[in-house]
PDB file of C-alpha atoms and ligand atoms in Angstrom:
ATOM      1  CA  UNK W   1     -17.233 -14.980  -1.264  1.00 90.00           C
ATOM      2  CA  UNK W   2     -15.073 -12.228  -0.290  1.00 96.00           C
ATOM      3  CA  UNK W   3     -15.558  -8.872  -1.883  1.00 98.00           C
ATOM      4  CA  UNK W   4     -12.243  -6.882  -2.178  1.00 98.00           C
ATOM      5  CA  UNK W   5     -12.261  -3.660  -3.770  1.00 98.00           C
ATOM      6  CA  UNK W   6      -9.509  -1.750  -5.379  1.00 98.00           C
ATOM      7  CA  UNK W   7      -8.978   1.925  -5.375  1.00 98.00           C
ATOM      8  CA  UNK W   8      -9.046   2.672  -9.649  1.00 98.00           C
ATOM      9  CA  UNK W   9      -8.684   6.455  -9.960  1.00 98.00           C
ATOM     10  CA  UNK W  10      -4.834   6.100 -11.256  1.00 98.00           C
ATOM     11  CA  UNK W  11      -1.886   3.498 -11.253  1.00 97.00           C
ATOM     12  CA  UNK W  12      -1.468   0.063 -11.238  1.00 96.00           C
ATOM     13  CA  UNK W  13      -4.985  -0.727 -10.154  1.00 98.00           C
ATOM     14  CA  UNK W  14      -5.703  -3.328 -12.622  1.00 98.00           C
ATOM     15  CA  UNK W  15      -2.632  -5.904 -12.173  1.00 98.00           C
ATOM     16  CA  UNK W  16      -4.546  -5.785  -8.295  1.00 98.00           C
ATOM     17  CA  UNK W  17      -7.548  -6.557 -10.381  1.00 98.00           C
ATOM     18  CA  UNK W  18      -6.094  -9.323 -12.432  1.00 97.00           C
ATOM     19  CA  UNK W  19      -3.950 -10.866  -9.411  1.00 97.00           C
ATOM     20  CA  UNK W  20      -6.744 -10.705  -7.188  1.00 97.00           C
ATOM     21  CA  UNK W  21      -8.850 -12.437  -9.572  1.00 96.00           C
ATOM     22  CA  UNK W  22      -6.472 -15.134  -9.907  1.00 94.00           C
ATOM     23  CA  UNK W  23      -6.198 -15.983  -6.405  1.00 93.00           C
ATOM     24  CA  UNK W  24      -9.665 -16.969  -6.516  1.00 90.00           C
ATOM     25  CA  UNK W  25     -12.563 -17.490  -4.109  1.00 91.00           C
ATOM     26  CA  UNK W  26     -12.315 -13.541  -3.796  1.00 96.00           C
ATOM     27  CA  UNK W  27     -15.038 -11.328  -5.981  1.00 97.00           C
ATOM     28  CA  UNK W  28     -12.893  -7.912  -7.338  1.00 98.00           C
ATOM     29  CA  UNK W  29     -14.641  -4.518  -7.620  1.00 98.00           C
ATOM     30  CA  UNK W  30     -12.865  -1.279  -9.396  1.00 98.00           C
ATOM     31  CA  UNK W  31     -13.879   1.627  -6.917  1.00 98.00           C
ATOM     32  CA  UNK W  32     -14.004   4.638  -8.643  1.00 98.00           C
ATOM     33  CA  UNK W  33     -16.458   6.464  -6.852  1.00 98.00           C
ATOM     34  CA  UNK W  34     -17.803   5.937  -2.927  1.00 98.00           C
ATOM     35  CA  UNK W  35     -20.486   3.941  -3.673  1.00 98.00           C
ATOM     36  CA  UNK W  36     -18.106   1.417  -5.157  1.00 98.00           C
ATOM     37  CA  UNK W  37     -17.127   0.824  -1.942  1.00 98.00           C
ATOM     38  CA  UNK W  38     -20.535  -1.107  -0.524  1.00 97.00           C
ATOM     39  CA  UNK W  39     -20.093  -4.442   0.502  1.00 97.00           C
ATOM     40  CA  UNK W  40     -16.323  -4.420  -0.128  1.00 98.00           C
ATOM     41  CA  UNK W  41     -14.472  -6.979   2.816  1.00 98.00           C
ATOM     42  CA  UNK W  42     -11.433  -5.229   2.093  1.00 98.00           C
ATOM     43  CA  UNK W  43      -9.878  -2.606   0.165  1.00 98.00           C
ATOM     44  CA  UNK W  44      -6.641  -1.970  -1.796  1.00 98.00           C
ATOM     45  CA  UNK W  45      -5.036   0.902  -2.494  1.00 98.00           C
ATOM     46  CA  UNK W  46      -2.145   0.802  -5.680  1.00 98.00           C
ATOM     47  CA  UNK W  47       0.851   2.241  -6.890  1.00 98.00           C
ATOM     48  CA  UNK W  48       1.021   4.667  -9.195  1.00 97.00           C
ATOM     49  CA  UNK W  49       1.990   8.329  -8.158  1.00 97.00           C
ATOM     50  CA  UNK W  50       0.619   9.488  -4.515  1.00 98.00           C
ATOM     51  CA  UNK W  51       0.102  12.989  -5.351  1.00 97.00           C
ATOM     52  CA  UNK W  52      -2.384  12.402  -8.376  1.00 98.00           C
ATOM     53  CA  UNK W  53      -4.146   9.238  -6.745  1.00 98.00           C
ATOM     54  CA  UNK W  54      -4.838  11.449  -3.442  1.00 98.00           C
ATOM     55  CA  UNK W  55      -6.021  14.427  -5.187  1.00 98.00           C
ATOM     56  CA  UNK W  56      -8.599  12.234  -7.750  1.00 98.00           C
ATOM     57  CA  UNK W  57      -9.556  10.693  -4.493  1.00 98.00           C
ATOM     58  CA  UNK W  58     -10.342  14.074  -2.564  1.00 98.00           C
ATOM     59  CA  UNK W  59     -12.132  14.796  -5.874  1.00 97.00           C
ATOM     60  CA  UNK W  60     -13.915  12.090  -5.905  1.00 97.00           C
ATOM     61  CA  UNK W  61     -15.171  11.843  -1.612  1.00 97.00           C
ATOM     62  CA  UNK W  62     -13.257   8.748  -2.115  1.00 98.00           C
ATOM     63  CA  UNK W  63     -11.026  10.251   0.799  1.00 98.00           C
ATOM     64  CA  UNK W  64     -13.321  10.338   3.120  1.00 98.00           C
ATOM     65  CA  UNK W  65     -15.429   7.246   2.408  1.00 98.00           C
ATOM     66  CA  UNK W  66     -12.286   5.519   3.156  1.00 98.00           C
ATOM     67  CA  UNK W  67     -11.184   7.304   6.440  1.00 98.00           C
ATOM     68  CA  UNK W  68     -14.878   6.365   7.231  1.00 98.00           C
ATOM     69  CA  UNK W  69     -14.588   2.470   6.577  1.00 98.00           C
ATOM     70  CA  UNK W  70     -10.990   2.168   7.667  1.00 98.00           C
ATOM     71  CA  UNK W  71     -12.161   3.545  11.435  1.00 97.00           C
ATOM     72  CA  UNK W  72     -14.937   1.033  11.482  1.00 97.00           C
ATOM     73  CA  UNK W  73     -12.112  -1.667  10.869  1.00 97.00           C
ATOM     74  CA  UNK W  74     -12.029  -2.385   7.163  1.00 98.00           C
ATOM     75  CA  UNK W  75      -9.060  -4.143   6.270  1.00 98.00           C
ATOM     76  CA  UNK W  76      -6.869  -2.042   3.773  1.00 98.00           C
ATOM     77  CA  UNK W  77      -3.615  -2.478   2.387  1.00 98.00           C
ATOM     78  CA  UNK W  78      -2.004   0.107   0.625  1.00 98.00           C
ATOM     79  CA  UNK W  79       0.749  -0.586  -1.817  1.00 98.00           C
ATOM     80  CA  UNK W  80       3.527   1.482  -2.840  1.00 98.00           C
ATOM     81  CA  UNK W  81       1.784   5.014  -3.707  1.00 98.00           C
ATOM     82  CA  UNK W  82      -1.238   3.394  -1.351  1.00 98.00           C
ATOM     83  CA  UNK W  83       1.532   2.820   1.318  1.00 98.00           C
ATOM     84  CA  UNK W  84       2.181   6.831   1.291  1.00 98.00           C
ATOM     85  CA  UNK W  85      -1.169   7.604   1.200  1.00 98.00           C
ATOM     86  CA  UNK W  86      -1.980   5.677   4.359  1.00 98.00           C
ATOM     87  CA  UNK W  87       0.945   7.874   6.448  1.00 98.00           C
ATOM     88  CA  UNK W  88       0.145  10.449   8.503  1.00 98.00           C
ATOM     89  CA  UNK W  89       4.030  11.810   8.025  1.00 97.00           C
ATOM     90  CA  UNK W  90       5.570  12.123   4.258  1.00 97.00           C
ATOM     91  CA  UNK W  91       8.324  13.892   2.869  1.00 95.00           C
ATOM     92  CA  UNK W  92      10.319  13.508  -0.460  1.00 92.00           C
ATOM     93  CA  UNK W  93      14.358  12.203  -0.266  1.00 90.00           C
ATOM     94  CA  UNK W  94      14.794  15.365  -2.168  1.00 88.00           C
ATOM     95  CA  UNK W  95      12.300  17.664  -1.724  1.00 86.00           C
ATOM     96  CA  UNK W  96      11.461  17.547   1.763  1.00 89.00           C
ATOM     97  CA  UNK W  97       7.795  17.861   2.872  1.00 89.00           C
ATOM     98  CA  UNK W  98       5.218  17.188   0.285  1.00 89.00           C
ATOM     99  CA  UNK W  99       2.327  18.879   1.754  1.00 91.00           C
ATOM    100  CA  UNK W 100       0.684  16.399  -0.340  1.00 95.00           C
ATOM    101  CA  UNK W 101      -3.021  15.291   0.117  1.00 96.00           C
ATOM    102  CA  UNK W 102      -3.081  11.711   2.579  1.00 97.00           C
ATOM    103  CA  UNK W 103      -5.484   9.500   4.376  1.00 98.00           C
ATOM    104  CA  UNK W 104      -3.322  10.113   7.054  1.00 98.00           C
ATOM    105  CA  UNK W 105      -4.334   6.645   8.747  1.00 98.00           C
ATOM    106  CA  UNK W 106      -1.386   5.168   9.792  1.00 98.00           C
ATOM    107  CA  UNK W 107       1.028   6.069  12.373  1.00 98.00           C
ATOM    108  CA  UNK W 108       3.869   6.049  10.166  1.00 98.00           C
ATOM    109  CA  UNK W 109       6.475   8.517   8.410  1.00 98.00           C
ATOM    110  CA  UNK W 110       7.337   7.516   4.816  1.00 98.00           C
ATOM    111  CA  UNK W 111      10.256   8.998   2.563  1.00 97.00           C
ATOM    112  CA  UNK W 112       9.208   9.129  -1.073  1.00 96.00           C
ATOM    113  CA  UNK W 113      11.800   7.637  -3.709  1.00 94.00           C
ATOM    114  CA  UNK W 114      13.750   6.813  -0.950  1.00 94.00           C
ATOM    115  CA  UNK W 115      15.963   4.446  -3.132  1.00 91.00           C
ATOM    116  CA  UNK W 116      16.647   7.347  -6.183  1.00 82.00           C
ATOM    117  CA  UNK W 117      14.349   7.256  -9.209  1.00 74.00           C
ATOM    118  CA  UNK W 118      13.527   4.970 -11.690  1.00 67.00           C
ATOM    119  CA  UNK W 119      16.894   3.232 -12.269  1.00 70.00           C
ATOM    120  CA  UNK W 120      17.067   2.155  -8.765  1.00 76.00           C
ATOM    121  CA  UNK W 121      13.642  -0.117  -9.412  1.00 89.00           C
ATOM    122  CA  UNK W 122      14.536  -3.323  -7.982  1.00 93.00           C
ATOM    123  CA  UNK W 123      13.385  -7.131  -7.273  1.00 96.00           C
ATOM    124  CA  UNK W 124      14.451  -9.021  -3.480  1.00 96.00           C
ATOM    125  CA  UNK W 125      13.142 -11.270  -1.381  1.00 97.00           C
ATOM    126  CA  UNK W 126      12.437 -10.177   1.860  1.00 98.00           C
ATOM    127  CA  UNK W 127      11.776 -11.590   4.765  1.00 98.00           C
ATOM    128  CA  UNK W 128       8.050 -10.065   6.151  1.00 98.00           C
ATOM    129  CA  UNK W 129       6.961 -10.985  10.156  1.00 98.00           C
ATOM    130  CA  UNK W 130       3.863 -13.114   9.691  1.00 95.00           C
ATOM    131  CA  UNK W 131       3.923 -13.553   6.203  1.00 97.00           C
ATOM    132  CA  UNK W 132       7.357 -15.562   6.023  1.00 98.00           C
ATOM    133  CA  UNK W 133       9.599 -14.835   2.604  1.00 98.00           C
ATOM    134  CA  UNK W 134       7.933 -12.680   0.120  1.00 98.00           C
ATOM    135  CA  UNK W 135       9.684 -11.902  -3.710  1.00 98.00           C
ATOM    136  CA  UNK W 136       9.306  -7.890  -3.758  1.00 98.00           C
ATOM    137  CA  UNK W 137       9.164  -5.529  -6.429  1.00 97.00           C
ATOM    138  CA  UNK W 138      10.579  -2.127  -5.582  1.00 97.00           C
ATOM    139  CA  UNK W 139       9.732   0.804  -8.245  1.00 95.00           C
ATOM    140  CA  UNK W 140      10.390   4.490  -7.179  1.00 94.00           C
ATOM    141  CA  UNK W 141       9.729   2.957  -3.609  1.00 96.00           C
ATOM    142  CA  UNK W 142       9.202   4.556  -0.646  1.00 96.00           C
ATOM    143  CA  UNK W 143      10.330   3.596   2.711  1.00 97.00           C
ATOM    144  CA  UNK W 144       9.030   3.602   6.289  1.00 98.00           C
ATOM    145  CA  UNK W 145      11.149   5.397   8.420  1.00 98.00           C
ATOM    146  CA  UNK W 146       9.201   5.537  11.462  1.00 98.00           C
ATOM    147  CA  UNK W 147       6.045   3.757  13.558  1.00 98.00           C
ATOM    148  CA  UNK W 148       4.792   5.090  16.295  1.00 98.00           C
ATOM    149  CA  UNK W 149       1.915   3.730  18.852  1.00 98.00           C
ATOM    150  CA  UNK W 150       0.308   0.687  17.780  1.00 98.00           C
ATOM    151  CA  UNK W 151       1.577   0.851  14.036  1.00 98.00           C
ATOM    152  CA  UNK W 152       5.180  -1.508  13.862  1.00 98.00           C
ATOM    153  CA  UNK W 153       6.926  -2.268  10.992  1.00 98.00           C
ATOM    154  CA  UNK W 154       7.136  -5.712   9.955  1.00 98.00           C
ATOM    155  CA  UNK W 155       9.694  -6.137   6.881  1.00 98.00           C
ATOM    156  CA  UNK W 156      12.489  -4.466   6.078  1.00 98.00           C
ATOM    157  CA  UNK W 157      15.120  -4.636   2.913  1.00 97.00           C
ATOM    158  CA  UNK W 158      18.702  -4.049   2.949  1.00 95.00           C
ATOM    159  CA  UNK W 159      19.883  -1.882  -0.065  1.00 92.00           C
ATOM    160  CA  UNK W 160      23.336  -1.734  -0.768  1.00 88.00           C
ATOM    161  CA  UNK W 161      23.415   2.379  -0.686  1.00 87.00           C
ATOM    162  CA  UNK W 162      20.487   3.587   0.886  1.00 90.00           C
ATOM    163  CA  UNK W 163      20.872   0.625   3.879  1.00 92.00           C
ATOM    164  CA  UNK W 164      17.955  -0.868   6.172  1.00 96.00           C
ATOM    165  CA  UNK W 165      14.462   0.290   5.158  1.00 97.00           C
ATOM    166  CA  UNK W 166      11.014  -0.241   6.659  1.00 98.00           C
ATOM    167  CA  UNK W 167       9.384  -2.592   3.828  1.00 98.00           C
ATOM    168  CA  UNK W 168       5.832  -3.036   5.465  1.00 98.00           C
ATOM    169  CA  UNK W 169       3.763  -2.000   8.109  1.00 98.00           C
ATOM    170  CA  UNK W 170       1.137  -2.958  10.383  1.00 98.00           C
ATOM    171  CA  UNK W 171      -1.634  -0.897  12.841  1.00 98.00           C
ATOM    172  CA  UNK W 172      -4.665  -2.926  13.822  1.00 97.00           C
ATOM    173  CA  UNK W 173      -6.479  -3.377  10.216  1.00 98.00           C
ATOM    174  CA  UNK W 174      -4.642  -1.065   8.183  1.00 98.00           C
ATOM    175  CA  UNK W 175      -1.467  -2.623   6.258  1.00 98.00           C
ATOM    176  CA  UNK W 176       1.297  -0.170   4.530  1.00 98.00           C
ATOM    177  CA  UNK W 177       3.671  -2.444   1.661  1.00 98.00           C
ATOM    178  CA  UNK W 178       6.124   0.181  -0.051  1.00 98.00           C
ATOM    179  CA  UNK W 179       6.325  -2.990  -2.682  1.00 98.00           C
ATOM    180  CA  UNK W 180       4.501  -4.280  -5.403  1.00 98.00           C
ATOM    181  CA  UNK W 181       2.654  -7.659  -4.651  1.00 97.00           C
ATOM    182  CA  UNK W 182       1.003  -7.394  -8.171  1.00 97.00           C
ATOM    183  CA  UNK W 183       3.863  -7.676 -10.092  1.00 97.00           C
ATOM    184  CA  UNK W 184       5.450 -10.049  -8.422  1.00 96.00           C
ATOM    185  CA  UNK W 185       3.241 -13.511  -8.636  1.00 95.00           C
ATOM    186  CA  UNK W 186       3.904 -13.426  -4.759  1.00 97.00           C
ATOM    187  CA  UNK W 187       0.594 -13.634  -3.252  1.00 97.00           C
ATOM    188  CA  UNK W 188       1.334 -13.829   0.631  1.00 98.00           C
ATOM    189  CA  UNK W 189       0.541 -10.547   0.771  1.00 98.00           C
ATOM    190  CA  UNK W 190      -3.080 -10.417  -0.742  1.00 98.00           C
ATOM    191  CA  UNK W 191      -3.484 -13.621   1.521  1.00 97.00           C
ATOM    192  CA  UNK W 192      -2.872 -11.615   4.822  1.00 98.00           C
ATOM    193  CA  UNK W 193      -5.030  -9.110   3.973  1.00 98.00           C
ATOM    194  CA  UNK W 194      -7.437 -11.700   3.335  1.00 97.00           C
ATOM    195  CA  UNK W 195      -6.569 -12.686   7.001  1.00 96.00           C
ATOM    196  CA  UNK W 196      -7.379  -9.944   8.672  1.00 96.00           C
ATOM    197  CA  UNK W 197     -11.115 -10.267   7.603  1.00 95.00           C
ATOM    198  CA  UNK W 198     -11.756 -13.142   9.126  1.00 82.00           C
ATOM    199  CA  UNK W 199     -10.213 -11.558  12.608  1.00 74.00           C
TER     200      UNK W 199
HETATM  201  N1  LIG M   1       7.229   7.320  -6.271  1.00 60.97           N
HETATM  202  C1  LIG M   1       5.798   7.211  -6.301  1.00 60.97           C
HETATM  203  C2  LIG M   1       5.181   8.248  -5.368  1.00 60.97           C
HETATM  204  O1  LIG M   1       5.882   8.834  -4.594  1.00 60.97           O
HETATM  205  C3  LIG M   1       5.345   5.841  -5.860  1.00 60.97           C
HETATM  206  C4  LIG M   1       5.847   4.825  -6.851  1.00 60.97           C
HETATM  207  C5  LIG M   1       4.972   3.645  -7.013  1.00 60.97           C
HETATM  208  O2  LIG M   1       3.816   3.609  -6.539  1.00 60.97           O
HETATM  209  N2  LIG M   1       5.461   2.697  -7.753  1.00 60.97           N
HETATM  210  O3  LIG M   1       4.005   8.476  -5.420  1.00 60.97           O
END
């Protein structure tokens, strides 16, 4: 069976939990501390907000436990918040650079709330390279803006006012979605991450 764990220090964690779980065939663990993390196959990292999940994970030496595994090749998908965690460039729409404590694993740049705040939450289907069509929740999104050496961005969404956004991205193992595949009932994503541990 494959052991997946899910980062639990703030957010959305347990819909992962629950969605996970309901795939089947896949055994769930909460990781709240490192040790959590033994024997996990694969790792997810939720939504919620960036800022307080990165800090409780600094707290925590969840941080670096991760850096550790990801760099040995475990499969991790970040989703949303995870997704900005996992960038080694962020900056707010608004605010500019965050300054904000990352992983810093991916070679990507995100924008936070790159589609405006709350109202601006939205559901699509988009169309992801690999994966086929995936339904996608958008809440506060973020967006990828830019990949650089062997990360590439493989979905993008059209909204009508903020135009053609980086959706997803890929770099060896590690796998940035600035949607929601827990709220969604979609499950192609948790399936490719599922994939990559059998590379
Ligand atoms: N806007 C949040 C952030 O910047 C992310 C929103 C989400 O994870 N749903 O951290």
């Amino acid at each position: 069976m494959v052991r997946v764990g899910v980062v639990a220090v703030q957010g959305d964690f347990l819909e992962h939990v629950q969605a996970l779980r309901e795939l089947g065939g896949v055994e769930v663990v909460a990781v709240k501390s490192p040790r959590d993390l033994s024997g996990v196959d694969a790792l997810v990292i939720p939504g919620g907000e960036s800022t307080t999940i990165g800090s409780l994970m600094r707290v925590k030496g969840l941080d670096s436990a991760i850096i550790d595994l990801a760099e040995s090749g475990l499969p991790i998908m970040g989703t949303c918040a995870g997704a900005i965690l996992l960038a080694k460039r962020v900056a707010d729409r608004v605010v500019g650079e965050t300054g904000q404590p990352l992983l810093s694993l991916m070679d990507i740049a995100v924008v936070r709330n790159a589609f405006g705040r709350q109202r601006e939450s939205f559901t699509t289907d988009i169309y992801v390279d690999g994966v086929g069509k995936v339904r996608a929740v958008f809440i506060r999104a973020p967006a990828i803006v830019d990949a650089w050496s062997e990360a590439r961005v493989i979905a993008y969404v059209d909204h009508y006012s903020a135009g053609k956004m980086g959706a997803a991205a890929v770099e060896r193992n590690l796998l940035a979605v600035t949607f929601h595949p827990e709220l969604s009932g979609d499950t192609k994503m948790y399936e490719y991450l599922l994939s990559m541990t059998r590379r």
